């Protein structure tokens, strides 16, 4: 029976029990929509006594309540899905970053190893070149030698990357005169060895053979300074070597 525009509340308890298996309250609407089991009839009676029943809501508003509940559920599910996707993406990014770091480290180690091997090959080639050059001593013995001939010998005996430095020192010391003799100090030869007899370690013909003097001078520069260019650097700072 209707009283005005309101639904009759006759037998509210009975109506609540009857409604408990479907939708008992605004809060229960969400439960039904999400798949939760409705409470047992005894519990429903207790719940119905203090809850707003779907039957208490005007018929025109019931659909809105249900729609709002479903929308809320969908929003919750979307938020949960976004959080899961974000977590998965972060985990994937961490794994990729770790892989990239390992790959980068391996590449760096490989490049370092290649550079080291290249440097070692270069040093070996230099040593081999020097050894081959220094062994090229089969020069014909002459009674005298021109500056050009002496310089040609030096080019065959001195490594190519050191010749310019070697040549500058000889220019300053003797102007490529293998018989240059300093009467005040007993310095002699291309390198102005002091005394000249020191060059006998390279050969007994040190006084007459430019090749012997060049060999001795190269050995002296390598032994004392490391190379002719290092000897030239010292010479520029001190005007002797």
CSV table of C-alpha atoms in Angstrom, one decimal:
chain,number,residue,atom,x,y,z
A,1,UNK,CA,0.0,0.0,0.0
A,2,UNK,CA,1.4,3.5,-0.9
A,3,UNK,CA,1.4,6.4,1.3
A,4,UNK,CA,1.8,9.4,-1.0
A,5,UNK,CA,5.0,8.7,-3.1
A,6,UNK,CA,6.8,6.5,-0.6
A,7,UNK,CA,7.1,2.8,-0.6
A,8,UNK,CA,5.2,1.1,2.3
A,9,UNK,CA,7.5,-0.2,5.1
A,10,UNK,CA,5.0,-2.9,6.1
A,11,UNK,CA,6.9,-6.0,7.1
A,12,UNK,CA,10.3,-4.4,6.6
A,13,UNK,CA,11.9,-7.4,8.4
A,14,UNK,CA,10.3,-9.8,6.0
A,15,UNK,CA,11.2,-7.7,3.0
A,16,UNK,CA,14.8,-7.5,4.2
A,17,UNK,CA,15.1,-11.2,4.5
A,18,UNK,CA,13.7,-11.7,1.1
A,19,UNK,CA,16.0,-9.1,-0.4
A,20,UNK,CA,19.1,-10.4,1.4
A,21,UNK,CA,19.8,-13.1,-1.2
A,22,UNK,CA,19.9,-10.4,-3.9
A,23,UNK,CA,20.9,-6.9,-2.9
A,24,UNK,CA,20.4,-5.9,0.8
A,25,UNK,CA,22.1,-2.5,1.1
A,26,UNK,CA,24.0,0.1,-0.9
A,27,UNK,CA,27.2,-1.4,0.4
A,28,UNK,CA,26.1,-4.9,-0.6
A,29,UNK,CA,25.4,-3.8,-4.2
A,30,UNK,CA,29.2,-3.5,-4.8
A,31,UNK,CA,29.6,-6.9,-3.2
A,32,UNK,CA,27.1,-8.6,-5.5
A,33,UNK,CA,28.7,-6.8,-8.5
A,34,UNK,CA,32.2,-8.0,-7.6
A,35,UNK,CA,31.0,-11.6,-7.1
A,36,UNK,CA,31.0,-11.8,-3.3
A,37,UNK,CA,28.5,-14.3,-1.7
A,38,UNK,CA,25.5,-12.6,0.1
A,39,UNK,CA,25.3,-13.3,3.8
A,40,UNK,CA,23.2,-16.1,5.2
A,41,UNK,CA,19.5,-15.3,6.0
A,42,UNK,CA,20.2,-15.0,9.7
A,43,UNK,CA,22.9,-12.5,9.1
A,44,UNK,CA,20.8,-10.8,6.5
A,45,UNK,CA,18.1,-10.2,9.1
A,46,UNK,CA,20.5,-8.5,11.4
A,47,UNK,CA,22.0,-6.5,8.5
A,48,UNK,CA,18.6,-5.4,7.2
A,49,UNK,CA,17.6,-4.1,10.6
A,50,UNK,CA,20.2,-1.3,10.4
A,51,UNK,CA,20.9,-0.9,6.7
A,52,UNK,CA,19.4,1.1,3.9
A,53,UNK,CA,17.7,-1.4,1.7
A,54,UNK,CA,17.7,-1.3,-2.1
A,55,UNK,CA,13.9,-1.5,-1.7
A,56,UNK,CA,14.0,1.7,0.4
A,57,UNK,CA,15.5,3.5,-2.6
A,58,UNK,CA,13.0,4.9,-5.1
A,59,UNK,CA,12.8,2.7,-8.1
A,60,UNK,CA,14.2,5.4,-10.4
A,61,UNK,CA,17.4,5.8,-8.3
A,62,UNK,CA,18.2,2.1,-8.0
A,63,UNK,CA,19.7,1.9,-11.5
A,64,UNK,CA,21.9,4.9,-10.7
A,65,UNK,CA,23.2,3.2,-7.5
A,66,UNK,CA,24.0,0.0,-9.3
A,67,UNK,CA,25.7,1.9,-12.2
A,68,UNK,CA,27.8,3.9,-9.7
A,69,UNK,CA,28.8,0.7,-7.9
A,70,UNK,CA,29.9,-0.9,-11.2
A,71,UNK,CA,31.8,2.2,-12.2
A,72,UNK,CA,33.6,2.3,-8.9
A,73,UNK,CA,34.5,-1.4,-9.3
A,74,UNK,CA,35.8,-0.7,-12.8
A,75,UNK,CA,37.9,2.2,-11.6
A,76,UNK,CA,39.4,0.1,-8.9
A,77,UNK,CA,40.2,-2.6,-11.3
A,78,UNK,CA,41.8,-0.1,-13.7
A,79,UNK,CA,43.9,1.4,-11.0
A,80,UNK,CA,45.1,-2.0,-10.0
A,81,UNK,CA,45.9,-2.9,-13.6
A,82,UNK,CA,47.8,0.3,-14.0
A,83,UNK,CA,49.8,-0.4,-10.9
A,84,UNK,CA,50.6,-3.9,-12.0
A,85,UNK,CA,51.7,-2.7,-15.5
A,86,UNK,CA,53.9,0.0,-14.0
A,87,UNK,CA,55.5,-2.5,-11.7
A,88,UNK,CA,56.1,-4.9,-14.6
A,89,UNK,CA,57.6,-2.1,-16.7
A,90,UNK,CA,59.9,-1.0,-13.9
A,91,UNK,CA,61.1,-4.6,-13.4
A,92,UNK,CA,61.7,-5.0,-17.2
A,93,UNK,CA,63.6,-1.7,-17.3
A,94,UNK,CA,65.8,-2.8,-14.4
A,95,UNK,CA,66.6,-6.1,-16.2
A,96,UNK,CA,67.4,-4.3,-19.4
A,97,UNK,CA,69.6,-1.8,-17.7
A,98,UNK,CA,71.5,-4.6,-16.0
A,99,UNK,CA,72.0,-6.3,-19.4
A,100,UNK,CA,73.1,-3.1,-21.0
A,101,UNK,CA,75.6,-2.5,-18.2
A,102,UNK,CA,77.1,-6.0,-18.6
A,103,UNK,CA,77.3,-5.6,-22.4
A,104,UNK,CA,78.9,-2.1,-22.0
A,105,UNK,CA,81.5,-3.5,-19.6
A,106,UNK,CA,82.3,-6.4,-21.9
A,107,UNK,CA,82.7,-4.0,-24.9
A,108,UNK,CA,85.0,-1.8,-22.9
A,109,UNK,CA,87.1,-4.8,-21.8
A,110,UNK,CA,87.3,-6.0,-25.4
A,111,UNK,CA,88.3,-2.6,-26.7
A,112,UNK,CA,91.0,-2.2,-23.9
A,113,UNK,CA,92.4,-5.7,-24.8
A,114,UNK,CA,92.5,-4.8,-28.5
A,115,UNK,CA,94.3,-1.5,-27.8
A,116,UNK,CA,96.8,-3.3,-25.6
A,117,UNK,CA,97.5,-6.0,-28.2
A,118,UNK,CA,97.8,-3.3,-30.9
A,119,UNK,CA,100.3,-1.4,-28.7
A,120,UNK,CA,102.3,-4.6,-28.1
A,121,UNK,CA,102.4,-5.3,-31.8
A,122,UNK,CA,103.6,-1.8,-32.5
A,123,UNK,CA,106.4,-2.1,-29.9
A,124,UNK,CA,107.4,-5.5,-31.3
A,125,UNK,CA,107.5,-4.0,-34.8
A,126,UNK,CA,109.7,-1.1,-33.6
A,127,UNK,CA,112.1,-3.5,-31.9
A,128,UNK,CA,112.2,-5.7,-35.0
A,129,UNK,CA,112.7,-2.7,-37.2
A,130,UNK,CA,115.5,-1.4,-35.0
A,131,UNK,CA,117.2,-4.8,-34.9
A,132,UNK,CA,117.0,-5.2,-38.7
A,133,UNK,CA,118.3,-1.7,-39.2
A,134,UNK,CA,121.2,-1.9,-36.8
A,135,UNK,CA,122.3,-5.2,-38.4
A,136,UNK,CA,122.6,-3.5,-41.8
A,137,UNK,CA,126.3,-2.8,-41.5
A,138,UNK,CA,127.7,-4.3,-44.7
A,139,UNK,CA,129.2,-1.2,-46.0
A,140,UNK,CA,132.2,-1.2,-48.3
A,141,UNK,CA,135.3,0.1,-46.6
A,142,UNK,CA,136.6,3.3,-48.2
A,143,UNK,CA,139.6,5.5,-47.7
A,144,UNK,CA,137.3,8.4,-47.2
A,145,UNK,CA,133.6,9.3,-47.1
A,146,UNK,CA,131.6,12.3,-48.2
A,147,UNK,CA,129.0,13.9,-45.9
A,148,UNK,CA,126.3,12.4,-48.2
A,149,UNK,CA,127.7,9.0,-47.9
A,150,UNK,CA,127.9,9.2,-44.1
A,151,UNK,CA,124.3,10.4,-43.9
A,152,UNK,CA,123.2,7.5,-46.2
A,153,UNK,CA,124.9,5.1,-43.7
A,154,UNK,CA,123.1,6.7,-40.8
A,155,UNK,CA,119.7,6.4,-42.6
A,156,UNK,CA,120.3,2.7,-42.8
A,157,UNK,CA,121.5,2.3,-39.3
A,158,UNK,CA,119.2,4.6,-37.4
A,159,UNK,CA,115.4,3.9,-37.1
A,160,UNK,CA,113.4,6.2,-39.4
A,161,UNK,CA,111.4,7.7,-36.6
A,162,UNK,CA,114.6,8.7,-34.8
A,163,UNK,CA,116.8,9.8,-37.7
A,164,UNK,CA,115.8,13.5,-37.5
A,165,UNK,CA,116.8,13.8,-33.9
A,166,UNK,CA,120.0,11.8,-34.5
A,167,UNK,CA,120.8,14.1,-37.4
A,168,UNK,CA,120.3,17.3,-35.4
A,169,UNK,CA,122.7,16.1,-32.7
A,170,UNK,CA,125.4,15.2,-35.3
A,171,UNK,CA,124.9,18.6,-37.0
A,172,UNK,CA,125.7,20.3,-33.8
A,173,UNK,CA,128.5,18.1,-32.7
A,174,UNK,CA,130.5,17.6,-35.9
A,175,UNK,CA,128.6,18.8,-39.0
A,176,UNK,CA,128.7,15.2,-40.1
A,177,UNK,CA,132.5,15.1,-40.2
A,178,UNK,CA,133.5,11.7,-39.1
A,179,UNK,CA,137.1,12.9,-38.6
A,180,UNK,CA,136.3,15.9,-36.5
A,181,UNK,CA,138.8,16.2,-33.7
A,182,UNK,CA,138.6,18.7,-30.8
A,183,UNK,CA,142.2,19.5,-29.9
A,184,UNK,CA,141.2,20.9,-26.5
A,185,UNK,CA,139.2,18.0,-25.2
A,186,UNK,CA,140.2,14.9,-27.3
A,187,UNK,CA,136.5,14.6,-28.4
A,188,UNK,CA,136.4,12.8,-31.8
A,189,UNK,CA,134.2,11.8,-34.7
A,190,UNK,CA,130.6,12.3,-35.6
A,191,UNK,CA,129.4,12.1,-32.1
A,192,UNK,CA,132.3,13.9,-30.5
A,193,UNK,CA,132.9,10.9,-28.2
A,194,UNK,CA,135.1,11.9,-25.2
A,195,UNK,CA,137.6,10.4,-25.5
A,196,UNK,CA,137.3,9.1,-29.0
A,197,UNK,CA,138.7,5.7,-28.0
A,198,UNK,CA,135.3,5.0,-26.2
A,199,UNK,CA,134.0,4.1,-29.6
A,200,UNK,CA,136.2,1.1,-29.8
A,201,UNK,CA,133.4,-0.8,-28.1
A,202,UNK,CA,131.6,-0.7,-31.5
A,203,UNK,CA,134.6,-1.7,-33.6
A,204,UNK,CA,138.4,-1.4,-33.8
A,205,UNK,CA,138.1,0.9,-36.9
A,206,UNK,CA,136.3,3.6,-34.9
A,207,UNK,CA,138.7,6.3,-36.1
A,208,UNK,CA,138.2,5.6,-39.8
A,209,UNK,CA,134.8,4.1,-40.3
A,210,UNK,CA,131.7,6.3,-40.0
A,211,UNK,CA,129.4,3.2,-39.7
A,212,UNK,CA,131.2,2.2,-36.5
A,213,UNK,CA,130.9,5.7,-35.1
A,214,UNK,CA,127.2,5.8,-35.9
A,215,UNK,CA,126.6,2.4,-34.3
A,216,UNK,CA,128.4,3.6,-31.2
A,217,UNK,CA,126.5,6.9,-31.1
A,218,UNK,CA,123.1,5.1,-31.5
A,219,UNK,CA,123.9,2.6,-28.7
A,220,UNK,CA,125.1,5.5,-26.5
A,221,UNK,CA,121.9,7.5,-27.0
A,222,UNK,CA,119.6,4.5,-26.5
A,223,UNK,CA,121.5,3.4,-23.4
A,224,UNK,CA,121.7,6.7,-21.7
A,225,UNK,CA,118.5,8.5,-22.8
A,226,UNK,CA,116.3,5.8,-24.2
A,227,UNK,CA,116.4,7.1,-27.8
A,228,UNK,CA,118.0,9.7,-30.1
A,229,UNK,CA,115.0,11.9,-29.7
A,230,UNK,CA,115.2,11.8,-25.9
A,231,UNK,CA,118.9,12.6,-26.2
A,232,UNK,CA,118.1,15.5,-28.5
A,233,UNK,CA,115.6,16.8,-25.9
A,234,UNK,CA,118.3,16.7,-23.3
A,235,UNK,CA,120.8,18.4,-25.7
A,236,UNK,CA,118.4,21.4,-26.3
A,237,UNK,CA,118.1,22.0,-22.6
A,238,UNK,CA,121.8,21.6,-21.8
A,239,UNK,CA,123.8,22.1,-25.1
A,240,UNK,CA,125.4,18.7,-24.7
A,241,UNK,CA,124.3,15.1,-24.4
